[in-house]
Every structure is written in structure tokens, then in C-alpha cells.
mmCIF file with all atom_site columns, C-alpha atoms in Angstrom:
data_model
loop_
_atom_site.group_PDB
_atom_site.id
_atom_site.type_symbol
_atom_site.label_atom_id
_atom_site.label_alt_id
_atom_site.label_comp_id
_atom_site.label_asym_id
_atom_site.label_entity_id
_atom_site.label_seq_id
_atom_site.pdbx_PDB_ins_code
_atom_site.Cartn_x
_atom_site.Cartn_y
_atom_site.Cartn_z
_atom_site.occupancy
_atom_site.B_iso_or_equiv
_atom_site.pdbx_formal_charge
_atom_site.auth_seq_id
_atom_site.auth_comp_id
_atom_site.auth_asym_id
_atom_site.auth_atom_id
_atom_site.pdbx_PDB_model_num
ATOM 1   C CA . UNK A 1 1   ? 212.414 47.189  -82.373 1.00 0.00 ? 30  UNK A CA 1
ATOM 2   C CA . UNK A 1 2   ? 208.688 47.737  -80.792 1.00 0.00 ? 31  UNK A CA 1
ATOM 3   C CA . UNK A 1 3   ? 210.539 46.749  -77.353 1.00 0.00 ? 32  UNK A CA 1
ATOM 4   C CA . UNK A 1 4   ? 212.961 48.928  -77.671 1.00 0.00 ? 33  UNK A CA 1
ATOM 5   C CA . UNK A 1 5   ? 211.093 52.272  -78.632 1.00 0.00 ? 34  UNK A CA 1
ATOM 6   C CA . UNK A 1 6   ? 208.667 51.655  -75.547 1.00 0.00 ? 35  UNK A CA 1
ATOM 7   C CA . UNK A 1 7   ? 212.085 51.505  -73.446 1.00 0.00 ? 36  UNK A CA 1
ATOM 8   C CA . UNK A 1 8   ? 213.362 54.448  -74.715 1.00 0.00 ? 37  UNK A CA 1
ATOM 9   C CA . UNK A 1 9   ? 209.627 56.272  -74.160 1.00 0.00 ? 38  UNK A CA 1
ATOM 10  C CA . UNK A 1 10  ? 210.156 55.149  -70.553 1.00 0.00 ? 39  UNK A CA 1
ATOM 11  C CA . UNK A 1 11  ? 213.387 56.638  -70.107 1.00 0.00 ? 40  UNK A CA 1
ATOM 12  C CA . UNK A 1 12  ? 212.508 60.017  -71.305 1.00 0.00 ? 41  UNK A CA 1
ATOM 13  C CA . UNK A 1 13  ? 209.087 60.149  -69.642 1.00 0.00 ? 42  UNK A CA 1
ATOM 14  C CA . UNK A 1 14  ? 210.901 59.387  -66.572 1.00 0.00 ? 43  UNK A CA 1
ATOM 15  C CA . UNK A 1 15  ? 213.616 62.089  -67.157 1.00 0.00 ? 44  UNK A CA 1
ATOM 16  C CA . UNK A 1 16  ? 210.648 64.425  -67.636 1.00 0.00 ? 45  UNK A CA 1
ATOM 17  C CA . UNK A 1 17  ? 208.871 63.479  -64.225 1.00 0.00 ? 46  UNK A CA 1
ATOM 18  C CA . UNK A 1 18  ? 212.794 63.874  -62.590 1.00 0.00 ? 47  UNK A CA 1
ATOM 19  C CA . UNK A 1 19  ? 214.181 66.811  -64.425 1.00 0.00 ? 48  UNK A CA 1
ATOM 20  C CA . UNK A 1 20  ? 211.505 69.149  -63.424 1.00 0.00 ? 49  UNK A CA 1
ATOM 21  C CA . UNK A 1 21  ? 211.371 72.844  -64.844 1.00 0.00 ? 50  UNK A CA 1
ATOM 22  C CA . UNK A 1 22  ? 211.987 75.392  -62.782 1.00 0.00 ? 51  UNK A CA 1
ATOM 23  C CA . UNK A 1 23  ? 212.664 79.257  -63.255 1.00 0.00 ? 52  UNK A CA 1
ATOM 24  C CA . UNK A 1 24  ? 215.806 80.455  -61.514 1.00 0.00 ? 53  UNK A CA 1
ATOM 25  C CA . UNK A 1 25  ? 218.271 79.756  -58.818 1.00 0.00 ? 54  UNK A CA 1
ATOM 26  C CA . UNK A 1 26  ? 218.310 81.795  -55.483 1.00 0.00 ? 55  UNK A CA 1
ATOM 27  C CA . UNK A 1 27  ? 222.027 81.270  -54.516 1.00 0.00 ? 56  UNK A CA 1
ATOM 28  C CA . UNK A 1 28  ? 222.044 81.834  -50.623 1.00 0.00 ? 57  UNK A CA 1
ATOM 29  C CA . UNK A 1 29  ? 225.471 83.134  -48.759 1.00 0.00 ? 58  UNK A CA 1
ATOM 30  C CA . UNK A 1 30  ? 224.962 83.194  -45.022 1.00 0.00 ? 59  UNK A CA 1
ATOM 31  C CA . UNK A 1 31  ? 227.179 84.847  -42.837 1.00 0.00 ? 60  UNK A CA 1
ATOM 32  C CA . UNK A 1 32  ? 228.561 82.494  -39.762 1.00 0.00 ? 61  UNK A CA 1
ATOM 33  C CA . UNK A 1 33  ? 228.594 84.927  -36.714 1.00 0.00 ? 62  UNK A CA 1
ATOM 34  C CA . UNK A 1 34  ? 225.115 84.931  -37.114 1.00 0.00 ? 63  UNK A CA 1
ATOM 35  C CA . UNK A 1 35  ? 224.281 81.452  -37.264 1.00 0.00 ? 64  UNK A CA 1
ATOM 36  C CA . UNK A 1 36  ? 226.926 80.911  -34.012 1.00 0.00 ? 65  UNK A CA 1
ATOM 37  C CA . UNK A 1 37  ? 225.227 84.151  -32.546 1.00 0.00 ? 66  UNK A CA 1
ATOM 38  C CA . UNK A 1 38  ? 221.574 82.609  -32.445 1.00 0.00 ? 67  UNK A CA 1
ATOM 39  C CA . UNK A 1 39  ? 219.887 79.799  -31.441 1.00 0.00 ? 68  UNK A CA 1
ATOM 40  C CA . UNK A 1 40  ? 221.267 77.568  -33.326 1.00 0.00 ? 69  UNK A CA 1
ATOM 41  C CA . UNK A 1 41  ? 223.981 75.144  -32.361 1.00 0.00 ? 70  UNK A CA 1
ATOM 42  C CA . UNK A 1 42  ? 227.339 75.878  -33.545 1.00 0.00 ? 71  UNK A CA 1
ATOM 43  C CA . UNK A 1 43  ? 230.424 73.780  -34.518 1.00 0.00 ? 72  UNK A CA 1
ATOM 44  C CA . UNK A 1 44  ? 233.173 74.117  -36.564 1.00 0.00 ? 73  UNK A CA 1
ATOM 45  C CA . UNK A 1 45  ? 234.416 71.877  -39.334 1.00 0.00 ? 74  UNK A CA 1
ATOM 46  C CA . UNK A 1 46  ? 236.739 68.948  -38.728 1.00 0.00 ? 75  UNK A CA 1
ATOM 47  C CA . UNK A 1 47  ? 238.756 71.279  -40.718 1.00 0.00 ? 76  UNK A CA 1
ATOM 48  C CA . UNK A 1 48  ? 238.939 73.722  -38.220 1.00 0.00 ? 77  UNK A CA 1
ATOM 49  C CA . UNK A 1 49  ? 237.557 77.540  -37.697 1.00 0.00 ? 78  UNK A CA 1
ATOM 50  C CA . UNK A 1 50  ? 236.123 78.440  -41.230 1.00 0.00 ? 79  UNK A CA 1
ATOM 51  C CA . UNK A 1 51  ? 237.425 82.212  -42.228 1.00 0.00 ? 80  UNK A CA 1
ATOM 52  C CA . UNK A 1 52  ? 235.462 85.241  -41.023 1.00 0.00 ? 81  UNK A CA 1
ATOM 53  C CA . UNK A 1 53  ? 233.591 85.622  -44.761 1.00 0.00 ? 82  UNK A CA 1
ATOM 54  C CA . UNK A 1 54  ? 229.991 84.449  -46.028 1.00 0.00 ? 83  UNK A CA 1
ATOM 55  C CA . UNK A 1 55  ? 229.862 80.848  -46.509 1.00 0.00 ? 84  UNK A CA 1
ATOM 56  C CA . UNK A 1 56  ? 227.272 79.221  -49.371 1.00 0.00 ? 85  UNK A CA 1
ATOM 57  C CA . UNK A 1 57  ? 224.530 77.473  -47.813 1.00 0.00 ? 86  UNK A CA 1
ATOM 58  C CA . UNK A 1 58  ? 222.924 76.433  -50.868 1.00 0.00 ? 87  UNK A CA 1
ATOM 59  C CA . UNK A 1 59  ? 221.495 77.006  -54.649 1.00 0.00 ? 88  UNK A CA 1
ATOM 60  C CA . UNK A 1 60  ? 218.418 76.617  -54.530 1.00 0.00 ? 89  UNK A CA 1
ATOM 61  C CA . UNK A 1 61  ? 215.758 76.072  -57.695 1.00 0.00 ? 90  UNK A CA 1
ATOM 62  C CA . UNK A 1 62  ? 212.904 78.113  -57.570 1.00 0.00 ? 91  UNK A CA 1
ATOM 63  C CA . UNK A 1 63  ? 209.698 78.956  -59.416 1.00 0.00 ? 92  UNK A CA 1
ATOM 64  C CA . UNK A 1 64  ? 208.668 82.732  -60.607 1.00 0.00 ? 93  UNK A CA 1
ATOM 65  C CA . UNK A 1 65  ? 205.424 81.594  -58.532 1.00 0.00 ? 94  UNK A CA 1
ATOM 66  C CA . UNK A 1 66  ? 207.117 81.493  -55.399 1.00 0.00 ? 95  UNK A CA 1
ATOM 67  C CA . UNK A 1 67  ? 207.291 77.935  -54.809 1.00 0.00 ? 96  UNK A CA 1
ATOM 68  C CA . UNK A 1 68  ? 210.163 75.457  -55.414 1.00 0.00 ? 97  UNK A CA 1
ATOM 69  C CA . UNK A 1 69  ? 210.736 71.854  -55.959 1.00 0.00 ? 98  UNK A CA 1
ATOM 70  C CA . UNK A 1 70  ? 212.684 70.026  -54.146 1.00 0.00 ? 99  UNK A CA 1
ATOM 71  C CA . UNK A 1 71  ? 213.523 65.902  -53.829 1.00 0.00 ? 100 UNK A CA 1
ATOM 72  C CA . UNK A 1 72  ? 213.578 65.664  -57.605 1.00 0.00 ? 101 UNK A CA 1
ATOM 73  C CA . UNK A 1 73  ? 215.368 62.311  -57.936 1.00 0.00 ? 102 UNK A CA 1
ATOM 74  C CA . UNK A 1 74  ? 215.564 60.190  -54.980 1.00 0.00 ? 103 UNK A CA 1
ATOM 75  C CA . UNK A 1 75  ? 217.781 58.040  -57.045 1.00 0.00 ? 104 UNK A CA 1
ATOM 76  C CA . UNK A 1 76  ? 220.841 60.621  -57.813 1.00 0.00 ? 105 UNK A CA 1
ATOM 77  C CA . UNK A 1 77  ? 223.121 59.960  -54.737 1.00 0.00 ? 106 UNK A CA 1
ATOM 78  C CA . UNK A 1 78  ? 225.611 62.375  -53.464 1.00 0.00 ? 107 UNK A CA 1
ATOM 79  C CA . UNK A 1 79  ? 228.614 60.724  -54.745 1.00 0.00 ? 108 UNK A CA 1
ATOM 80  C CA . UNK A 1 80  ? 231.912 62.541  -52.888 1.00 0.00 ? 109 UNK A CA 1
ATOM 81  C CA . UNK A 1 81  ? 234.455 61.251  -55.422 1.00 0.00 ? 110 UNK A CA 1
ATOM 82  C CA . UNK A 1 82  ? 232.735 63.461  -58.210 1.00 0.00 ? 111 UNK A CA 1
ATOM 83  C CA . UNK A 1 83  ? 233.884 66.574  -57.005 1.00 0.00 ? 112 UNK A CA 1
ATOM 84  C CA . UNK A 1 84  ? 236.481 65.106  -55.152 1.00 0.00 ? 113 UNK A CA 1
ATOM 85  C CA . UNK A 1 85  ? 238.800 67.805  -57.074 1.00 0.00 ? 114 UNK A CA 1
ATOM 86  C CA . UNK A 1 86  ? 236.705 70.460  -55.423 1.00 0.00 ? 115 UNK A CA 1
ATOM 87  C CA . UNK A 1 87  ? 236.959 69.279  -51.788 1.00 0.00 ? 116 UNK A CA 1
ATOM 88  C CA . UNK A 1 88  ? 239.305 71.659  -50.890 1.00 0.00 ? 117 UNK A CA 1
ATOM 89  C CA . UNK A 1 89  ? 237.563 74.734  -51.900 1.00 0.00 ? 118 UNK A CA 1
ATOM 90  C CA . UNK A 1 90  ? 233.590 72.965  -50.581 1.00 0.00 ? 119 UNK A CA 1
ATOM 91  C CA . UNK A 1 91  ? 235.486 72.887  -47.781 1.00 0.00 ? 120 UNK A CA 1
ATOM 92  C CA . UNK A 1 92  ? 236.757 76.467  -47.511 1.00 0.00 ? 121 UNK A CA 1
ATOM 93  C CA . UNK A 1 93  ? 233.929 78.253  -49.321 1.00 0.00 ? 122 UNK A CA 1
ATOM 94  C CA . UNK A 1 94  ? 230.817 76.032  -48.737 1.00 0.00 ? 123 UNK A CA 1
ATOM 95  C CA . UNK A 1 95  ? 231.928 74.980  -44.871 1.00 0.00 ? 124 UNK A CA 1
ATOM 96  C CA . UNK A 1 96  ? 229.045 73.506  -42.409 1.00 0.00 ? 125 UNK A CA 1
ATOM 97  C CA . UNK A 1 97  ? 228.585 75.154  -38.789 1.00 0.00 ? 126 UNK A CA 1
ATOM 98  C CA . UNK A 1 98  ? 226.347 72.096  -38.002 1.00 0.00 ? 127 UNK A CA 1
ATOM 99  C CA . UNK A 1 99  ? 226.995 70.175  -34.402 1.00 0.00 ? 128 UNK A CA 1
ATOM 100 C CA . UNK A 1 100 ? 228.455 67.563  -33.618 1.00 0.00 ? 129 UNK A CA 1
ATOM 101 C CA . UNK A 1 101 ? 231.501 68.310  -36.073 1.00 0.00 ? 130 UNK A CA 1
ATOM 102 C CA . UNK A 1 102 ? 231.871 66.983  -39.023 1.00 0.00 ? 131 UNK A CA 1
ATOM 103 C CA . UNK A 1 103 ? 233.756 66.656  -42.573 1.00 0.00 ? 132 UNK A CA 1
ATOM 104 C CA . UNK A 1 104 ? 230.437 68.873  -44.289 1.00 0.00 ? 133 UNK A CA 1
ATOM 105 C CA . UNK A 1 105 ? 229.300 65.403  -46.369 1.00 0.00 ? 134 UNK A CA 1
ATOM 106 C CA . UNK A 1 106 ? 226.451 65.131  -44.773 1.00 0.00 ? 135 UNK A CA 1
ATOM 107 C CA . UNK A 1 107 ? 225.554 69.070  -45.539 1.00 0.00 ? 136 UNK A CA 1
ATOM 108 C CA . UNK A 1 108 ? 226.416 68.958  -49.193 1.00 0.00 ? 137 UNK A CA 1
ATOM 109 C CA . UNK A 1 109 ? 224.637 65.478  -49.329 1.00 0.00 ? 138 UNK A CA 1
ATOM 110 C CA . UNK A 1 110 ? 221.973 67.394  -48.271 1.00 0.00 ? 139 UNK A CA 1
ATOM 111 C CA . UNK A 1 111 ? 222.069 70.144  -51.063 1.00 0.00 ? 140 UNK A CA 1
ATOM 112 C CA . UNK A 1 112 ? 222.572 67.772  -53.491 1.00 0.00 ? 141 UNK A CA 1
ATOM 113 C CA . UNK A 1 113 ? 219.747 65.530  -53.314 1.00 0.00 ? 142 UNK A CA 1
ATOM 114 C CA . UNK A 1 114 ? 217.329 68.130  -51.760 1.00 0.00 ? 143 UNK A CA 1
ATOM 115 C CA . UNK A 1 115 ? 217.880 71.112  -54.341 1.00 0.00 ? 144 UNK A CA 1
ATOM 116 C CA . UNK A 1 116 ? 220.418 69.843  -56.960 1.00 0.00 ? 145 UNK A CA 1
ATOM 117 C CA . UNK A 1 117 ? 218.627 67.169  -58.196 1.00 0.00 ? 146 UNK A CA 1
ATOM 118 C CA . UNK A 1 118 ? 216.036 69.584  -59.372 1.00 0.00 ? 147 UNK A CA 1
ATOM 119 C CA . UNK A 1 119 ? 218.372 71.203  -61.796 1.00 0.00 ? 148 UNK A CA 1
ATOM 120 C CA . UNK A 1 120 ? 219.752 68.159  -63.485 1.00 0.00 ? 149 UNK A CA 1
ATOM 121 C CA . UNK A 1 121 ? 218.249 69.303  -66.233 1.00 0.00 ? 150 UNK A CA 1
ATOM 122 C CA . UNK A 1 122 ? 221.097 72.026  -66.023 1.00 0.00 ? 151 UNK A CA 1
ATOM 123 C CA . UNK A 1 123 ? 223.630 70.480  -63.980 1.00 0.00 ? 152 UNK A CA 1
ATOM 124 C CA . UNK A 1 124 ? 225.311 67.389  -63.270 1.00 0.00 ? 153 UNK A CA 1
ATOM 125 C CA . UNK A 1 125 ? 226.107 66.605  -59.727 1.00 0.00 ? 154 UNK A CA 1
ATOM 126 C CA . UNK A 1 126 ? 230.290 68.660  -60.601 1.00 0.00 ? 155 UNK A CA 1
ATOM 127 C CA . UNK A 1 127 ? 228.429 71.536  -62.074 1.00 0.00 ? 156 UNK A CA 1
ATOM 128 C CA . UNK A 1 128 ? 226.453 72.245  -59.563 1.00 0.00 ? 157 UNK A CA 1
ATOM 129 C CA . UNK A 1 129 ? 228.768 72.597  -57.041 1.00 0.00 ? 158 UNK A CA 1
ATOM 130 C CA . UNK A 1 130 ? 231.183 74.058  -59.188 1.00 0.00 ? 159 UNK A CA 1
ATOM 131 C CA . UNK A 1 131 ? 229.206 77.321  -59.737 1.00 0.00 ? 160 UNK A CA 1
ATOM 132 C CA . UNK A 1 132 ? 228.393 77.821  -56.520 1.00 0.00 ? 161 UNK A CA 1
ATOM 133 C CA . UNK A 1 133 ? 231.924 78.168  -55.827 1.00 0.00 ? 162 UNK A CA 1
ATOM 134 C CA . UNK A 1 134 ? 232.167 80.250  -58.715 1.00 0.00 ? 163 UNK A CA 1
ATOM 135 C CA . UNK A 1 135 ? 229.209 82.188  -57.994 1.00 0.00 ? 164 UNK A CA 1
ATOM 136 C CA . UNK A 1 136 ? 230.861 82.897  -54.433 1.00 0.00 ? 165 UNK A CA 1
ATOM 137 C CA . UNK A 1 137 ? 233.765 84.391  -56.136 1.00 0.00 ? 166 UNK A CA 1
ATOM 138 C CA . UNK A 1 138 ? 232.051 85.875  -58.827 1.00 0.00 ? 167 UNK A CA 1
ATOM 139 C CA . UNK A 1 139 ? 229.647 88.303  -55.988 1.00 0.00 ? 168 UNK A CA 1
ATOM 140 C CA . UNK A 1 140 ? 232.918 88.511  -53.525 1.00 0.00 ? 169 UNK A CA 1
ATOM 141 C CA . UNK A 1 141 ? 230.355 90.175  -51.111 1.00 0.00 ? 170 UNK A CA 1
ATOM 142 C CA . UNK A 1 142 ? 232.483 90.916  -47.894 1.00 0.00 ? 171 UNK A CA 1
ATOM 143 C CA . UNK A 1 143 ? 235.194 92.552  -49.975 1.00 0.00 ? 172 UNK A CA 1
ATOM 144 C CA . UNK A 1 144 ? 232.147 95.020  -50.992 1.00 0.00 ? 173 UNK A CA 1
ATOM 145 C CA . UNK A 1 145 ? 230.760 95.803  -47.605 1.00 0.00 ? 174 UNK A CA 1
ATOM 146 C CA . UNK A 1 146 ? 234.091 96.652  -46.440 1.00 0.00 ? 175 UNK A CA 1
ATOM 147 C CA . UNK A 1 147 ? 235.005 98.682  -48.902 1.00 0.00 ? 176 UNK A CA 1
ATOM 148 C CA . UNK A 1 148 ? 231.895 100.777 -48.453 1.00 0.00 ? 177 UNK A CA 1
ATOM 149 C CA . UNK A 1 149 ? 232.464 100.527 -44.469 1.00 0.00 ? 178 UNK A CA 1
ATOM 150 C CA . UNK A 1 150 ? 230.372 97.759  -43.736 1.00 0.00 ? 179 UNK A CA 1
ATOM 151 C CA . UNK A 1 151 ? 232.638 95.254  -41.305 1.00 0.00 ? 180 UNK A CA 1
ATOM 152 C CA . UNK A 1 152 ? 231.383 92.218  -38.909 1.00 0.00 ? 181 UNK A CA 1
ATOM 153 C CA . UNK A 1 153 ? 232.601 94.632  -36.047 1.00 0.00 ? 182 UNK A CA 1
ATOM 154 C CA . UNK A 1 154 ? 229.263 93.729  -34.107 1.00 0.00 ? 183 UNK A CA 1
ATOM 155 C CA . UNK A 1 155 ? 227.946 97.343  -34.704 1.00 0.00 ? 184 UNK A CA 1
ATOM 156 C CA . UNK A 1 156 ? 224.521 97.738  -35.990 1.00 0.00 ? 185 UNK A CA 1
ATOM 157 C CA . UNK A 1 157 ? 224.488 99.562  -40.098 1.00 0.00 ? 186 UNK A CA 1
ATOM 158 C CA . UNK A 1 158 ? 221.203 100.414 -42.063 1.00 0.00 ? 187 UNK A CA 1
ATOM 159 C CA . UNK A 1 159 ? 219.926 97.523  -43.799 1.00 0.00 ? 188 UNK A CA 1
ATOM 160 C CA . UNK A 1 160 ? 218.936 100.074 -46.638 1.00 0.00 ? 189 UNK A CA 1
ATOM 161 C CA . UNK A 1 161 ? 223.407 100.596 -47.540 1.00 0.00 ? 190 UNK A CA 1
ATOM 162 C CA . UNK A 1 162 ? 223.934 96.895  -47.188 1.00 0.00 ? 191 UNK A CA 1
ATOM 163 C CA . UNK A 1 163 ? 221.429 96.634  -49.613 1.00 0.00 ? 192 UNK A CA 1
ATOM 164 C CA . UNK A 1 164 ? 222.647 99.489  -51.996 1.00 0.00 ? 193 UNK A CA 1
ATOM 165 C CA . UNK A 1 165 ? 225.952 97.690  -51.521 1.00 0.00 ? 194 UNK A CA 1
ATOM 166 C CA . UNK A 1 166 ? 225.254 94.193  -52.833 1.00 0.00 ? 195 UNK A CA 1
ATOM 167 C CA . UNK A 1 167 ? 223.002 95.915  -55.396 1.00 0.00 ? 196 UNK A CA 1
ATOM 168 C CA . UNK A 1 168 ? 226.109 97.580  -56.608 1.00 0.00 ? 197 UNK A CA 1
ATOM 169 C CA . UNK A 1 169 ? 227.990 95.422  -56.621 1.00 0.00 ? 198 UNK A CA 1
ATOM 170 C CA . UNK A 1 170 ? 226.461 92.623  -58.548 1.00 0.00 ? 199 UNK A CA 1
ATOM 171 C CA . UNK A 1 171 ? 224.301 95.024  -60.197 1.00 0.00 ? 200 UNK A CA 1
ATOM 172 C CA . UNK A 1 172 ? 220.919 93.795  -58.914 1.00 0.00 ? 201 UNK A CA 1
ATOM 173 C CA . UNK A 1 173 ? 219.155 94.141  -55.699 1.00 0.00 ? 202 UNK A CA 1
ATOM 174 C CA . UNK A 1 174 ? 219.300 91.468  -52.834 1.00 0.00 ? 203 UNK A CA 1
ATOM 175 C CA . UNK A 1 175 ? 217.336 89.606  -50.619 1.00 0.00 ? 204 UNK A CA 1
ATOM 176 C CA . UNK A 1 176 ? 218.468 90.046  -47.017 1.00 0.00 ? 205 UNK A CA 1
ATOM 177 C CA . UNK A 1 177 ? 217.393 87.547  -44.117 1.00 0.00 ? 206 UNK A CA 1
ATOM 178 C CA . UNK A 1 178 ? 218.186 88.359  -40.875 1.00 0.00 ? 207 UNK A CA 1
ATOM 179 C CA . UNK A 1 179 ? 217.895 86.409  -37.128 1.00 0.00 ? 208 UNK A CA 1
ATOM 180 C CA . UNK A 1 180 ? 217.896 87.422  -33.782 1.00 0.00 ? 209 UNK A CA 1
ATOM 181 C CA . UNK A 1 181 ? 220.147 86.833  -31.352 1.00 0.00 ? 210 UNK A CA 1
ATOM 182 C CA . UNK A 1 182 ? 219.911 85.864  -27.581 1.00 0.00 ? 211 UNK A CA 1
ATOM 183 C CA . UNK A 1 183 ? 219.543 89.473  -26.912 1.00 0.00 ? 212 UNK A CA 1
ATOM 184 C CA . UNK A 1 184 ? 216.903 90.145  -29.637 1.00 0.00 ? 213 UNK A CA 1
ATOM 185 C CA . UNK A 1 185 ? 219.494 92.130  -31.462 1.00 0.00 ? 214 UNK A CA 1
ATOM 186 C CA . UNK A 1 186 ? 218.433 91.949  -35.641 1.00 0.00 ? 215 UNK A CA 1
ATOM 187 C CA . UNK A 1 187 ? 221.638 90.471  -37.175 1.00 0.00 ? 216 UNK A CA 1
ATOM 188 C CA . UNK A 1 188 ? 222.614 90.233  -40.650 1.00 0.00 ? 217 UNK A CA 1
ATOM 189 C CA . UNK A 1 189 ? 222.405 86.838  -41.040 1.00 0.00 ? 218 UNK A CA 1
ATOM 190 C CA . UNK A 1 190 ? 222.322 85.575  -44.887 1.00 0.00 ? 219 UNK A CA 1
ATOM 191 C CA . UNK A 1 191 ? 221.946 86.977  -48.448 1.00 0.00 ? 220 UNK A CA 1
ATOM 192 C CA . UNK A 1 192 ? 219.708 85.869  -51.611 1.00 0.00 ? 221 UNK A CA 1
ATOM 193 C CA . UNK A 1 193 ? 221.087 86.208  -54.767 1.00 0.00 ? 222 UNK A CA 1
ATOM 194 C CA . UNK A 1 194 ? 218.729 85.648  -58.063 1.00 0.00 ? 223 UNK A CA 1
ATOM 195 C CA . UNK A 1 195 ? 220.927 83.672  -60.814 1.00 0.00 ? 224 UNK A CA 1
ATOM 196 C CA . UNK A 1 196 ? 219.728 81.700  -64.182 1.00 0.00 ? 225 UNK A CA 1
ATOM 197 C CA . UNK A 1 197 ? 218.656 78.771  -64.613 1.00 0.00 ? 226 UNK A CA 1
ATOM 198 C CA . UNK A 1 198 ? 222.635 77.953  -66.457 1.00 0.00 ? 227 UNK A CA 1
ATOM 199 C CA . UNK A 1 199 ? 223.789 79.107  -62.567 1.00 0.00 ? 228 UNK A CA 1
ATOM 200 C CA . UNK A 1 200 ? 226.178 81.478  -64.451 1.00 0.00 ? 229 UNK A CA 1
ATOM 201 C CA . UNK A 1 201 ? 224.942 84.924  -64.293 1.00 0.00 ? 230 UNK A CA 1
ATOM 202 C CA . UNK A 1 202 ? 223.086 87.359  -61.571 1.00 0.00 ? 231 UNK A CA 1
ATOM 203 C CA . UNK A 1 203 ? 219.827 88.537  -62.369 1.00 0.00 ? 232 UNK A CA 1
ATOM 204 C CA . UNK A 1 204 ? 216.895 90.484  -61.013 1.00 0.00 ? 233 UNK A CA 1
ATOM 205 C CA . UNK A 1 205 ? 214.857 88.620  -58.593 1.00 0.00 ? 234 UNK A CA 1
ATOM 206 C CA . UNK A 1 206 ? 211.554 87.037  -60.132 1.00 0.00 ? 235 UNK A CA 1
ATOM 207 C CA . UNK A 1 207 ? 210.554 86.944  -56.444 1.00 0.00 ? 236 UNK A CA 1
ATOM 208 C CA . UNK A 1 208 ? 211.825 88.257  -53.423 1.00 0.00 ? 237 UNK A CA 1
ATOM 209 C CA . UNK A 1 209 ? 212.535 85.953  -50.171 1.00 0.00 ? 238 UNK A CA 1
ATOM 210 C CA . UNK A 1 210 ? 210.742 86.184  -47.231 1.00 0.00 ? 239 UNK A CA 1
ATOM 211 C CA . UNK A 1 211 ? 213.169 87.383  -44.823 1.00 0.00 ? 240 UNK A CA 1
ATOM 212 C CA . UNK A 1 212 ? 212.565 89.996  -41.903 1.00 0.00 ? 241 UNK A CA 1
ATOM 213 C CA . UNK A 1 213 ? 215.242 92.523  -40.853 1.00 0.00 ? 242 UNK A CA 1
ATOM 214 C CA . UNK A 1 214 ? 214.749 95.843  -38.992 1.00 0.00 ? 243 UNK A CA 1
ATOM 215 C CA . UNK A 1 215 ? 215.952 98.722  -39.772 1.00 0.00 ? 244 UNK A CA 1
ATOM 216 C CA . UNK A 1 216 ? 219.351 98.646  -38.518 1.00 0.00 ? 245 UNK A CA 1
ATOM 217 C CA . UNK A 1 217 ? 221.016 95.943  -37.827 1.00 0.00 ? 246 UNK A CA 1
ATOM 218 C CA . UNK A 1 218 ? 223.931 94.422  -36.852 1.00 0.00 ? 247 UNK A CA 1
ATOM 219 C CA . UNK A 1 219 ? 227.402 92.509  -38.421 1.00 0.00 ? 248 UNK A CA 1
ATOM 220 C CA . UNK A 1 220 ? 228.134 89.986  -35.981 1.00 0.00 ? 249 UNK A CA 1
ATOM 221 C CA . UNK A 1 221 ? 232.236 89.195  -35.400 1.00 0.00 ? 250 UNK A CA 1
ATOM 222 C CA . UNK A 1 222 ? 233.072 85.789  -35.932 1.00 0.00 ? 251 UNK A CA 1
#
């Protein structure tokens, strides 16, 4: 019986130590004409051309500090055939621009073991993923720019109404990042959402990101 309890003290002081705390989720949406408009090397899926709307790059844990963890288990694996029923929509909705092409394993692999292991106090490896493709739907942010005029028509808008935009639309205020492209042209380039720590609702950002746009800028075609 003595054996046992000192097991069982093990396992939870090692959930402890893996499980770390954290304080909210920045779900990031970047937009894909302005990661293939930059710098960076640009490929589409194996699945082909991914539509012209923000894709999810992550959901990240983060601290009210400013910091974040990150690596939390290095045992907790990506494992594809647990959200093997939400392949289709990863694939859609959470699509990697990453060269040489690929399937986008290796980028929610990534995620997963990077960021999601630091919410398994939260989240199992289905439920992680799973509301960030609800969380995608749930913000629907291209559908709001439009409406209010904002389009990826390559013309330059006031980063002030994209960010009245989101903020009205989810009901709290944004964090915009922007890049430059090879003509030093600021270009809306992805968007910080503040959710809690159950991934489920928006709220107002404990901490802003440290992104850089100018005044204006532009929404890239893709």
C-alpha cells in the first residue's frame, strides 16, 4: 500500500511539473497573401490552393506577465489518428503555406507539442484542435471586414477601422501584426485574439502582442 501511494505521488507531481498554469490563450489567424507577399517562402498544401480567408496559425498559452510556456510535455506526441475526424476541416481552416509542400502534419505537429501540450490541463490533444476550428468560425473575421468594406484588394485601409472592425465584431479589441513586403509596403498580415483558458470564449486581452503596423496599410490578394 506504502508502494503504491508513493506511485501515485509521482504521477501527480509529475502532472503538476507537465500541466503548467497558464492565464489565457492568444488564438492567432494570419492572413496568407501576406505570408506569400513577404519574405517568407511560400507553398501550397498537397491539398492544393487554400481559400482566400485567414487561416489559424496557432493557440497559443500565455501568461498575464507577458511570457508563455511552451514544450510542456516532451512526451505527448502528435498522434494524427486522434483528430483524424477533423482532417478535413485542419486541412481547410488550419492549412500550412510552409515549402517544400506538404500534407500540414508536420505544422500541426508543431502546435501540438510546442503550445498544446501546455494546456493539457484544459485540453486533450481533439480539444485543442477542435476549438480552434471552432474559434475560427466562431470570430468569422473576413466576413466582417468585408462587410464594413475591408477586402484583400491590395489597397492600403487604416489600421485604426480594421481594428474597430474585429473589435465589433467579437466584441473585444485585437492585436494586429503586420509584415512588410518586398516593396516595404505595411501589410496586414495576422490577428491576435485573447480567449480563456476553456478556449471557448473571447475576452479582453490581459496583454497586448507585440506587433508593428503603420498607419495604413494594406490587404494583400491572394
Amino acid at each position: 500500500m506504502k508502494f503504491f501511494i508513493c506511485i501515485l505521488a509521482l504521477q501527480q507531481l509529475y502532472t503538476q511539473c507537465v500541466a503548467q498554469d497558464f492565464d489565457f490563450f492568444y488564438f492567432v489567424l494570419q492572413w496568407p497573401g501576406a505570408y506569400c507577399d513577404s519574405r517568407h517562402s511560400c507553398c501550397y498544401p498537397k491539398t492544393g490552393k487554400p481559400a482566400a480567408d485567414f487561416g489559424i496559425h496557432g493557440l497559443w498559452p500565455n501568461y498575464k506577465t507577458g511570457g508563455w510556456p511552451q514544450n510542456c510535455n516532451p512526451d505527448s506526441r502528435f498522434v494524427e489518428s486522434r483528430v483524424s475526424d477533423l482532417m478535413s476541416n485542419l486541412q481547410r481552416e488550419w492549412p500550412t503555406l510552409s515549402c517544400p509542400s506538404n500534407d500540414g502534419v508536420n505544422f500541426w505537429t508543431h502546435e501540438w507539442e510546442k503550445h498544446g501540450t501546455c494546456a493539457e490541463s484544459e485540453l486533450d490533444q481533439h480539444d485543442y484542435f477542435e476549438a480552434g476550428l471552432k474559434l475560427k468560425q466562431k470570430a468569422n473575421l473576413l466576413h466582417a471586414l468585408i462587410n464594413a468594406g475591408i477586402k484583400p484588394d491590395d489597397k492600403f485601409y487604416e489600421t485604426k477601422d480594421i481594428e474597430k472592425t474585429i473589435q465589433e465584431a467579437i466584441g473585444f479589441a485585437p492585436g494586429i501584426e503586420c509584415n512588410k513586403d518586398s516593396s516595404h509596403n505595411s501589410q496586414l498580415y495576422q490577428i491576435y485574439l485573447c480567449v480563456d483558458t476553456s478556449a471557448s470564449k473571447f475576452i479582453n486581452c490581459p496583454v497586448m502582442p507585440h506587433g508593428r503596423c503603420d498607419s495604413r496599410v494594406q490587404f494583400p490578394k491572394f
